[in-house]
Coordinates of C-alpha atoms in Angstrom, one line a residue:
M1 CA 122.6 -88.3 -5.3
S2 CA 120.8 -89.8 -2.5
E3 CA 117.3 -90.5 -3.3
R4 CA 114.7 -88.6 -1.0
Q5 CA 112.2 -90.8 0.9
H6 CA 108.6 -90.0 0.1
F7 CA 105.5 -90.7 2.5
P8 CA 102.0 -91.1 1.2
R9 CA 99.9 -87.8 1.4
P10 CA 96.9 -89.3 3.3
L11 CA 99.2 -90.5 6.1
V12 CA 100.6 -87.0 6.5
I13 CA 97.1 -85.4 6.9
I14 CA 96.0 -88.0 9.4
G15 CA 99.1 -87.4 11.4
L16 CA 98.6 -83.6 11.6
L17 CA 95.0 -84.0 12.7
S18 CA 96.0 -86.3 15.5
W19 CA 98.7 -83.9 16.8
L20 CA 96.1 -81.0 16.9
L21 CA 93.6 -83.0 18.9
L22 CA 96.3 -84.0 21.4
A23 CA 97.4 -80.5 21.9
V24 CA 93.8 -79.3 22.6
A25 CA 93.3 -82.1 25.2
C26 CA 96.4 -81.2 27.1
R27 CA 95.3 -77.5 27.7
G28 CA 92.2 -78.4 29.8
P29 CA 88.7 -76.7 29.8
A30 CA 88.5 -72.9 29.3
V31 CA 87.4 -70.8 32.3
Y32 CA 84.9 -67.9 31.6
P33 CA 84.1 -65.2 34.1
T34 CA 80.6 -65.3 35.8
P35 CA 78.3 -62.6 34.3
T36 CA 77.1 -59.9 36.8
T37 CA 73.4 -59.4 37.0
V38 CA 72.4 -55.7 36.5
Q39 CA 69.2 -54.4 38.2
M40 CA 67.3 -52.4 35.5
S41 CA 64.8 -49.7 36.5
P42 CA 61.4 -50.2 35.1
S43 CA 61.0 -48.5 31.7
P44 CA 58.8 -45.4 31.8
T45 CA 55.4 -45.7 30.1
V46 CA 55.6 -44.1 26.8
P47 CA 52.3 -42.4 25.8
A48 CA 50.8 -43.6 22.6
L49 CA 51.3 -41.3 19.8
P50 CA 48.3 -40.0 17.9
P51 CA 47.7 -41.5 14.5
A52 CA 49.8 -39.8 11.9
T53 CA 47.9 -37.3 9.9
A54 CA 48.3 -37.6 6.2
V55 CA 50.4 -34.8 5.0
V56 CA 48.7 -33.0 2.1
P57 CA 51.2 -31.5 -0.2
S58 CA 50.9 -27.7 -0.3
P59 CA 49.6 -26.4 -3.6
T60 CA 52.2 -24.9 -5.8
L61 CA 51.8 -21.1 -5.8
T62 CA 52.0 -19.4 -9.1
T63 CA 53.6 -16.1 -9.0
L64 CA 51.4 -13.6 -10.9
P65 CA 52.9 -10.7 -12.6
S66 CA 52.3 -7.4 -10.8
P67 CA 49.8 -5.2 -12.7
T68 CA 51.1 -2.2 -14.3
P69 CA 49.6 0.9 -12.6
T70 CA 47.5 3.1 -14.9
P71 CA 48.8 6.6 -14.9
L72 CA 46.2 9.1 -13.6
P73 CA 45.2 12.0 -15.9
P74 CA 46.7 15.3 -14.9
A75 CA 44.7 17.2 -12.4
T76 CA 42.3 19.8 -13.9
A77 CA 42.0 23.1 -12.1
T78 CA 38.6 23.4 -10.4
P79 CA 36.6 26.3 -11.9
T80 CA 35.5 29.0 -9.7
L81 CA 31.7 29.0 -9.3
A82 CA 29.8 32.3 -9.3
P83 CA 27.9 32.8 -6.1
T84 CA 24.3 31.5 -6.3
P85 CA 21.7 34.2 -5.8
P86 CA 19.3 33.5 -2.9
L87 CA 16.1 31.7 -3.9
T88 CA 13.0 33.7 -3.7
P89 CA 10.1 31.5 -2.4
T90 CA 7.2 31.3 -4.8
P91 CA 4.1 32.3 -2.9
V92 CA 1.6 29.4 -2.6
P93 CA -2.0 30.5 -3.2
P94 CA -4.3 29.7 -0.4
S95 CA -6.4 26.5 -0.8
P96 CA -9.8 27.4 -2.0
T97 CA -12.5 26.9 0.6
P98 CA -14.7 24.0 -0.5
A99 CA -18.1 25.2 -1.5
P100 CA -20.8 24.0 0.9
S101 CA -22.7 21.1 -0.5
G102 CA -26.2 21.8 -1.8
P103 CA -29.4 21.0 0.0
R104 CA -30.1 17.3 0.7
A105 CA -33.5 15.8 0.5
A106 CA -35.0 14.8 3.9
I107 CA -36.3 11.3 4.5
I108 CA -39.4 10.8 6.5
T109 CA -40.8 7.5 7.7
R110 CA -43.3 9.0 10.1
L111 CA -45.2 12.3 10.2
P112 CA -43.6 14.7 12.8
T113 CA -46.6 14.9 15.1
S114 CA -47.8 13.4 18.3
E115 CA -51.4 13.8 17.3
P116 CA -53.4 10.5 16.7
V117 CA -53.3 10.9 12.9
I118 CA -52.4 8.4 10.2
A119 CA -51.6 8.9 6.5
L120 CA -53.0 6.3 4.1
T121 CA -50.7 6.2 1.0
F122 CA -51.4 4.1 -2.1
D123 CA -48.8 3.4 -4.8
C124 CA -50.0 3.4 -8.4
G125 CA -47.3 1.7 -10.4
A126 CA -48.8 -1.1 -12.4
D127 CA -52.4 -1.8 -13.5
P128 CA -55.4 0.2 -12.4
G129 CA -56.3 -2.7 -10.2
Y130 CA -58.7 -1.7 -7.4
A131 CA -58.2 2.0 -7.6
E132 CA -61.8 2.8 -8.3
E133 CA -63.0 0.6 -5.4
I134 CA -60.5 2.3 -3.1
L135 CA -61.7 5.8 -4.2
D136 CA -65.3 4.7 -3.6
E137 CA -64.5 3.5 0.0
L138 CA -62.6 6.7 0.8
A139 CA -65.3 8.9 -0.6
R140 CA -68.0 7.0 1.4
R141 CA -66.1 7.7 4.6
G142 CA -64.9 11.2 3.8
I143 CA -61.2 10.3 4.0
R144 CA -58.5 11.9 1.9
A145 CA -55.4 9.8 1.0
T146 CA -52.0 10.2 -0.7
F147 CA -51.3 8.4 -4.0
G148 CA -47.7 7.7 -5.2
M149 CA -48.2 8.3 -8.9
T150 CA -46.0 7.1 -11.8
G151 CA -46.2 8.8 -15.2
A152 CA -47.0 5.6 -16.9
W153 CA -50.0 5.0 -14.6
A154 CA -51.3 8.6 -15.1
R155 CA -51.1 8.3 -18.9
T156 CA -52.9 5.0 -18.9
N157 CA -55.6 6.0 -16.3
P158 CA -56.2 9.7 -16.8
D159 CA -59.9 9.5 -15.6
L160 CA -58.8 8.0 -12.3
V161 CA -56.1 10.6 -11.8
A162 CA -58.6 13.4 -12.6
R163 CA -61.0 11.9 -10.0
M164 CA -58.2 11.8 -7.3
L165 CA -57.5 15.5 -7.9
E166 CA -61.2 16.4 -7.9
E167 CA -61.8 14.6 -4.6
G168 CA -58.9 16.4 -2.8
H169 CA -56.4 13.5 -2.6
D170 CA -52.7 14.3 -2.8
L171 CA -50.3 13.0 -5.4
I172 CA -46.6 12.4 -4.9
N173 CA -44.0 11.6 -7.6
H174 CA -43.3 7.9 -7.8
S175 CA -41.1 8.1 -11.0
D176 CA -42.2 7.7 -14.6
T177 CA -41.7 4.0 -15.3
H178 CA -41.0 2.6 -11.7
P179 CA -37.4 1.5 -12.1
S180 CA -35.0 1.1 -9.1
F181 CA -32.9 4.2 -9.1
T182 CA -30.1 2.3 -7.4
G183 CA -30.6 -1.2 -8.8
H184 CA -30.7 -2.7 -5.2
S185 CA -34.0 -4.4 -5.4
T186 CA -33.9 -5.4 -9.1
G187 CA -30.2 -6.3 -9.5
S188 CA -29.9 -3.8 -12.3
A189 CA -27.4 -1.1 -12.8
P190 CA -28.0 2.2 -11.0
L191 CA -29.6 4.9 -13.1
A192 CA -27.3 7.6 -14.4
P193 CA -28.1 11.1 -13.2
A194 CA -29.7 12.0 -16.5
E195 CA -31.9 8.9 -16.3
R196 CA -33.0 9.8 -12.8
L197 CA -33.9 13.3 -13.9
A198 CA -35.9 11.9 -16.9
E199 CA -37.9 9.7 -14.5
L200 CA -38.8 12.7 -12.3
R201 CA -39.7 14.9 -15.2
G202 CA -41.7 12.2 -17.0
A203 CA -44.0 11.7 -14.0
E204 CA -44.6 15.3 -13.3
Q205 CA -45.3 16.1 -16.9
A206 CA -47.9 13.3 -17.2
V207 CA -49.7 14.6 -14.1
A208 CA -49.3 18.2 -15.1
A209 CA -51.2 17.4 -18.3
L210 CA -54.2 16.6 -16.1
S211 CA -53.6 19.1 -13.2
G212 CA -52.3 22.0 -15.2
S213 CA -49.2 22.4 -13.0
L214 CA -45.7 20.9 -12.7
E215 CA -45.9 21.7 -9.0
T216 CA -48.7 19.3 -8.3
M217 CA -46.5 16.6 -6.8
R218 CA -43.6 18.7 -5.5
P219 CA -41.8 18.6 -3.1
F220 CA -42.6 14.9 -2.4
F221 CA -41.0 11.9 -4.0
R222 CA -41.4 8.2 -3.2
P223 CA -38.6 6.1 -4.7
P224 CA -39.7 2.9 -6.4
Y225 CA -39.0 -0.1 -4.2
G226 CA -37.9 2.3 -1.6
D227 CA -34.4 2.3 -3.1
Y228 CA -32.3 5.5 -2.8
D229 CA -28.7 6.5 -2.2
E230 CA -26.8 9.6 -1.2
E231 CA -26.4 10.7 -4.8
L232 CA -30.2 10.7 -5.2
L233 CA -30.7 12.7 -2.0
E234 CA -28.4 15.4 -3.4
Q235 CA -30.0 15.4 -6.9
L236 CA -33.7 15.6 -5.8
P237 CA -33.6 19.2 -4.5
Q238 CA -32.3 20.3 -7.9
S239 CA -35.5 19.2 -9.4
G240 CA -37.7 20.6 -6.7
Y241 CA -38.1 17.5 -4.6
T242 CA -36.9 18.0 -1.0
I243 CA -38.8 15.3 0.9
V244 CA -38.5 11.5 0.3
V245 CA -41.7 9.9 1.6
M246 CA -41.0 6.4 2.9
W247 CA -43.3 4.5 5.4
T248 CA -43.8 3.4 8.9
V249 CA -45.7 0.2 8.1
D250 CA -45.8 -1.9 4.9
S251 CA -49.1 -3.8 4.8
L252 CA -47.5 -6.5 2.5
G253 CA -50.9 -6.6 0.8
W254 CA -48.9 -6.5 -2.5
R255 CA -47.7 -10.0 -1.7
G256 CA -51.3 -11.3 -1.7
I257 CA -51.5 -12.1 2.0
P258 CA -55.0 -12.5 3.4
P259 CA -56.9 -9.3 4.1
E260 CA -57.2 -10.1 7.8
D261 CA -53.5 -10.5 8.0
V262 CA -53.1 -7.0 6.5
V263 CA -55.4 -5.6 9.2
E264 CA -53.5 -7.3 12.1
R265 CA -50.1 -6.3 10.7
V266 CA -51.1 -2.6 10.6
K267 CA -52.8 -2.7 14.0
R268 CA -49.7 -4.1 15.7
A269 CA -47.3 -1.4 14.3
V270 CA -49.5 1.7 14.1
A271 CA -48.7 4.8 16.1
P272 CA -49.4 8.5 16.0
G273 CA -48.0 10.0 12.8
A274 CA -47.7 6.6 11.1
I275 CA -47.4 6.4 7.3
L276 CA -49.1 3.2 5.9
L277 CA -47.9 1.8 2.6
L278 CA -50.7 0.3 0.5
H279 CA -51.1 -0.6 -3.2
V280 CA -54.0 -0.3 -5.7
G281 CA -52.8 -3.1 -8.0
A282 CA -54.9 -6.2 -8.9
Q283 CA -52.5 -8.5 -7.1
S284 CA -52.8 -6.6 -3.8
T285 CA -55.3 -7.5 -1.0
D286 CA -55.2 -4.0 0.4
A287 CA -58.5 -2.9 -1.2
A288 CA -60.3 -5.9 0.4
A289 CA -58.8 -5.1 3.8
L290 CA -59.4 -1.4 3.6
P291 CA -63.0 -1.2 5.1
V292 CA -62.1 -3.2 8.2
L293 CA -58.8 -1.5 8.5
I294 CA -60.4 1.9 8.6
E295 CA -63.0 0.9 11.1
N296 CA -60.4 -0.6 13.5
L297 CA -58.2 2.5 13.3
Q298 CA -61.1 4.8 13.8
Q299 CA -62.2 2.8 16.8
A300 CA -58.7 3.2 18.2
G301 CA -59.1 6.9 18.1
Y302 CA -57.1 7.7 14.9
R303 CA -58.1 10.1 12.1
F304 CA -56.7 10.3 8.6
V305 CA -54.6 13.0 6.9
T306 CA -52.6 13.4 3.8
I307 CA -48.8 13.9 3.7
R308 CA -49.3 17.6 2.6
D309 CA -51.7 18.2 5.5
I310 CA -48.8 17.8 8.0
L311 CA -45.8 18.8 5.9
G312 CA -47.4 21.6 3.8

């Protein structure tokens, strides 16, 4: 056998590479077509999308079982009602006619006259004071006056009360112990009806013990402190007192003002039919002012009367 000739492997590889390079060089440069330029229309403006809203997962609904209907009770037949008899209206009795209210005591602050007359009234509610001096002055001038008399004063000074009656002076009821019937001037509670009646009765009984009659002071009443109310005006006639004697001028001598001030105060306010309020007590200056007061009023043409002289 002939022996095959062998070439070294590296030489074979080099030879192959050289042949490939030679073949590529012989073909020349590759020719590529020129790219065509395409005119593109401008892209339309795409509006911006609003931000995405987070998607909240819907709650899972739980299917509730349908309630089982409650069966209705069987219908009951409606009973037949008997016809209602017509109502007979109950006659309403007529409202009773209210009874007319009783008589009401009258209030006077001035005598009902145009004559030049004046009533001197002296309240006797405390101590005897200047009662004797006042009676002497009135007697000397032949003047009669009116005295507001309390039961307590009459019991304490029976001789003076007896003299007043003998000399023709009038007495009017001024209560038994001189309380405020309404409490207005003293800040006390109003007197109950029974207490008011007791005050009236106590005074007239004390005077009746000296005069012999419960009618001596009726129908005139002067309330202590000048305090009265509607209830009292309705109660007084039931006890025989129909006239409440107030005053036109308060001399204020009970305050202890100078006697000359008493005179001037009265002179400024006096008028025909005037009722003067004076006091007999020891603290009053009315007794000291009385002589000059009488002279001034007489010079002005006035004369003096009692309450009963005008009102009967």
